[in-house]
Coordinates of C-alpha atoms in Angstrom, one line a residue:
X9 CA 119.5 -56.7 -41.3
X10 CA 116.3 -57.2 -43.1
X11 CA 114.1 -54.1 -43.3
X12 CA 111.2 -56.1 -41.9
X13 CA 113.2 -56.8 -38.7
X14 CA 114.2 -53.2 -38.4
X15 CA 110.6 -52.2 -38.7
X16 CA 109.6 -54.8 -36.1
X17 CA 112.3 -53.8 -33.6
X18 CA 111.3 -50.1 -33.9
X19 CA 107.7 -51.1 -33.2
X20 CA 108.8 -53.0 -30.2
X21 CA 110.8 -50.0 -29.0
X22 CA 107.9 -47.7 -29.4
X23 CA 105.7 -50.0 -27.3
X24 CA 108.4 -50.2 -24.6
X25 CA 109.0 -46.5 -24.4
X26 CA 105.2 -45.9 -24.2
X27 CA 104.9 -48.5 -21.4
X28 CA 107.7 -46.7 -19.6
X29 CA 105.9 -43.4 -20.0
X30 CA 108.8 -41.9 -22.1
X31 CA 107.4 -39.7 -24.8
X32 CA 109.2 -39.4 -28.1
X33 CA 108.9 -36.3 -30.4
X34 CA 106.1 -36.3 -33.0
X35 CA 108.5 -37.2 -35.9
X36 CA 109.1 -40.6 -34.3
X37 CA 106.1 -41.8 -36.3
X38 CA 106.6 -39.8 -39.5
X39 CA 106.0 -41.6 -42.8
X40 CA 108.2 -40.9 -45.8
X41 CA 105.5 -38.6 -47.1
X42 CA 105.5 -36.7 -43.8
X43 CA 109.3 -36.2 -44.1
X44 CA 109.1 -35.0 -47.7
X45 CA 106.4 -32.5 -46.8
X46 CA 108.5 -31.2 -43.8
X47 CA 111.9 -31.6 -45.5
X48 CA 112.9 -27.9 -45.6
X49 CA 112.0 -27.4 -41.9
X50 CA 113.5 -30.7 -40.8
X51 CA 117.1 -29.8 -42.0
X52 CA 118.5 -30.0 -38.5
X53 CA 117.0 -33.5 -37.9
X54 CA 118.5 -34.7 -41.2
X55 CA 121.9 -33.1 -40.7
X56 CA 122.3 -34.3 -37.1
X57 CA 120.8 -37.7 -37.7
X58 CA 118.2 -37.4 -35.0
X59 CA 115.7 -40.2 -34.7
X60 CA 115.7 -44.0 -34.8
X61 CA 118.8 -46.2 -34.8
X62 CA 118.7 -50.0 -34.9
X63 CA 121.9 -52.0 -35.1
X64 CA 123.0 -55.6 -34.8
X65 CA 126.6 -54.5 -35.1
X66 CA 127.0 -56.7 -38.3
X67 CA 126.5 -59.9 -36.4
X68 CA 123.1 -60.9 -37.8
X69 CA 121.5 -61.7 -34.3
X70 CA 120.0 -58.5 -33.0
X71 CA 118.7 -60.1 -29.7
X72 CA 122.2 -61.4 -28.9
X73 CA 124.3 -58.4 -30.1
X74 CA 122.3 -55.3 -30.9
X75 CA 120.8 -52.0 -29.7
X76 CA 117.7 -49.9 -30.4
X77 CA 118.0 -46.2 -29.6
X78 CA 116.6 -42.8 -30.5
X79 CA 118.8 -39.7 -30.7
X80 CA 116.8 -36.8 -29.3
X81 CA 119.3 -34.0 -29.6
X82 CA 122.8 -33.4 -30.9
X83 CA 125.2 -30.8 -32.3
X84 CA 128.3 -30.7 -34.4
X85 CA 131.6 -29.8 -32.8
X86 CA 132.9 -26.4 -34.0
X87 CA 129.8 -25.7 -36.1
X88 CA 128.2 -22.3 -36.2
X89 CA 124.9 -23.7 -37.5
X90 CA 124.6 -26.4 -34.9
X91 CA 126.6 -25.2 -31.9
X92 CA 125.1 -27.4 -29.3
X93 CA 128.0 -29.0 -27.3
X94 CA 125.7 -31.8 -26.0
X95 CA 123.7 -34.8 -27.2
X96 CA 121.0 -37.0 -25.7
X97 CA 119.8 -40.5 -26.5
X98 CA 117.2 -43.0 -25.1
X99 CA 117.8 -46.7 -25.5
X100 CA 116.0 -50.0 -25.0
X101 CA 118.5 -52.6 -23.7
X102 CA 117.2 -56.1 -23.5
X103 CA 118.3 -58.8 -21.1
X104 CA 121.7 -60.3 -22.3
X105 CA 121.6 -58.1 -25.4
X106 CA 125.2 -57.0 -25.7
X107 CA 126.5 -53.7 -27.0
X108 CA 130.1 -54.7 -27.8
X109 CA 133.3 -53.2 -26.2
X110 CA 134.1 -49.7 -27.5
X111 CA 135.4 -46.3 -26.4
X112 CA 135.2 -42.8 -27.8
X113 CA 138.2 -40.6 -28.5
X114 CA 136.4 -37.4 -27.7
X115 CA 133.0 -38.0 -26.2
X116 CA 132.3 -37.9 -22.5
X117 CA 129.0 -39.4 -21.6
X118 CA 126.7 -40.2 -18.7
X119 CA 124.7 -43.5 -19.0
X120 CA 121.6 -43.4 -16.8
X121 CA 119.2 -46.2 -15.9
X122 CA 115.9 -44.4 -16.2
X123 CA 113.7 -47.5 -15.4
X124 CA 113.0 -51.1 -16.0
X125 CA 115.6 -53.7 -15.3
X126 CA 119.2 -53.4 -14.2
X127 CA 122.0 -52.4 -16.7
X128 CA 125.3 -54.2 -16.5
X129 CA 128.3 -52.3 -17.7
X130 CA 131.7 -54.0 -18.0
X131 CA 134.5 -51.5 -18.0
X132 CA 138.0 -51.8 -19.4
X133 CA 141.0 -49.4 -19.1
X134 CA 141.4 -47.9 -22.6
X135 CA 144.3 -46.1 -24.1
X136 CA 142.7 -43.8 -26.8
X137 CA 146.1 -42.6 -28.0
X138 CA 147.0 -46.1 -29.1
X139 CA 143.5 -47.6 -29.8
X140 CA 144.0 -50.4 -27.4
X141 CA 143.3 -51.6 -23.8
X142 CA 145.9 -51.3 -21.1
X143 CA 146.6 -52.8 -17.7
X144 CA 146.1 -51.2 -14.4
X145 CA 143.2 -49.8 -12.3
X146 CA 141.4 -46.6 -13.2
X147 CA 138.9 -44.2 -11.6
X148 CA 135.2 -43.9 -12.5
X149 CA 132.3 -41.8 -11.2
X150 CA 129.1 -43.7 -10.3
X151 CA 126.2 -41.5 -9.0
X152 CA 128.8 -38.8 -8.4
X153 CA 130.9 -41.1 -6.1
X154 CA 134.5 -41.9 -7.2
X155 CA 135.3 -45.6 -7.4
X156 CA 138.5 -47.4 -8.5
X157 CA 138.1 -50.4 -10.8
X158 CA 140.2 -53.0 -12.5
X159 CA 139.9 -53.8 -16.2
X160 CA 136.9 -56.1 -16.7
X161 CA 135.1 -55.1 -13.6
X162 CA 131.3 -54.8 -13.7
X163 CA 129.1 -52.0 -12.5
X164 CA 125.4 -52.8 -12.2
X165 CA 123.1 -49.7 -12.6
X166 CA 119.7 -50.0 -11.0
X167 CA 116.9 -47.6 -11.9
X168 CA 118.0 -44.1 -11.0
X169 CA 121.8 -45.0 -11.1
X170 CA 124.2 -43.4 -13.5
X171 CA 127.8 -43.6 -14.5
X172 CA 130.2 -41.1 -16.2
X173 CA 132.3 -42.6 -19.0
X174 CA 135.4 -40.9 -20.1
X175 CA 137.5 -41.7 -23.2
X176 CA 139.7 -44.0 -21.0
X177 CA 136.6 -46.2 -20.2
X178 CA 136.0 -48.8 -22.8
X179 CA 132.6 -50.3 -22.1
X180 CA 130.3 -53.2 -22.9
X181 CA 126.8 -53.3 -21.6
X182 CA 123.6 -55.4 -21.5
X183 CA 120.5 -55.9 -19.4
X184 CA 120.9 -58.1 -16.4
X185 CA 119.2 -61.5 -16.9
X186 CA 115.8 -62.0 -15.1
X187 CA 115.3 -58.2 -14.6
X188 CA 113.6 -57.2 -17.9
X189 CA 114.5 -54.6 -20.5
X190 CA 116.2 -51.4 -19.4
X191 CA 115.2 -47.8 -20.3
X192 CA 118.7 -46.4 -20.6
X193 CA 119.5 -42.8 -21.2
X194 CA 122.6 -41.1 -22.5
X195 CA 123.6 -37.5 -21.9
X196 CA 126.9 -36.6 -23.5
X197 CA 129.1 -34.3 -25.5
X198 CA 128.4 -34.1 -29.2
X199 CA 127.8 -37.5 -30.7
X200 CA 129.6 -38.6 -33.9
X201 CA 128.9 -42.2 -34.6
X202 CA 130.8 -42.1 -37.9
X203 CA 134.1 -40.8 -36.5
X204 CA 134.2 -41.2 -32.7
X205 CA 133.7 -44.9 -32.1
X206 CA 136.6 -47.3 -31.5
X207 CA 135.2 -50.9 -31.3
X208 CA 137.6 -53.4 -29.8
X209 CA 135.8 -56.5 -31.2
X210 CA 135.2 -57.5 -34.8
X211 CA 131.9 -55.5 -35.3
X212 CA 130.6 -52.7 -37.4
X213 CA 128.4 -49.8 -36.3
X214 CA 125.9 -49.7 -39.2
X215 CA 124.4 -52.9 -40.8
X216 CA 123.8 -53.4 -44.5
X217 CA 120.0 -53.5 -45.0
X218 CA 118.1 -56.0 -47.1
X219 CA 115.0 -54.2 -48.4
X220 CA 112.3 -56.8 -48.1
X221 CA 109.5 -54.3 -47.3
X222 CA 109.0 -50.6 -47.1
X223 CA 110.5 -48.8 -44.1
X224 CA 108.4 -47.5 -41.3
X225 CA 109.3 -45.7 -39.2
X226 CA 112.4 -44.5 -41.1
X227 CA 115.8 -44.8 -39.2
X228 CA 118.0 -41.7 -39.2
X229 CA 120.7 -43.5 -41.2
X230 CA 118.2 -43.9 -44.1
X231 CA 116.9 -40.3 -44.4
X232 CA 119.1 -39.4 -47.4
X233 CA 118.2 -42.7 -49.1
X234 CA 114.4 -42.4 -48.9
X235 CA 113.7 -38.7 -48.5
X236 CA 114.6 -36.5 -51.5
X237 CA 114.7 -33.3 -49.4
X238 CA 117.1 -34.9 -46.8
X239 CA 120.0 -35.0 -49.3
X240 CA 122.7 -32.3 -49.0
X241 CA 122.6 -29.8 -51.8

């Protein structure tokens, strides 16, 4: 992705979250100078990659296949320094903007429609032990009610609805056409995007970036590139 598009998509996300009355932490608008001034105190943010995340999953068309999110809190499994066993994200999911099929080997997560349009989630029966899909029906909890689905079935989450996704639940999601963008929340076990994502389609999680203008705001994936104090000693 070009840096100019990443900057633009974050600006659109900021406006959407503000319109939805969802307040982000102050560092959501930090400049690089702000980060460098606060680098020592911000060690947790750097280490846990809290903050902005923009991806087109390597496809080059963000509006077709992409996601904008902000990681609000996280931990590291087994860590004494960051012992939180949970994570939280907020996302802007546009109409027909697809997050491709994937599952997590370890993470259990609740996806919540916190407002806006309807969120469509397509579910598939995953076999995490063999990194593949399998046949047969499977259980899922929607709003705390147990349902049985077949691979490929859809669940439509209206504002206020939520679904609990286990490692057996491969999922693909997007905003329902004609309903507007979705304010989607995620509450989960510790999030590890580098080691706990199994994508079932030919995509990548983090896009190469073409630097055609300075970054602002700075995505979490770029802290160590642009902020001297963010680098590990």
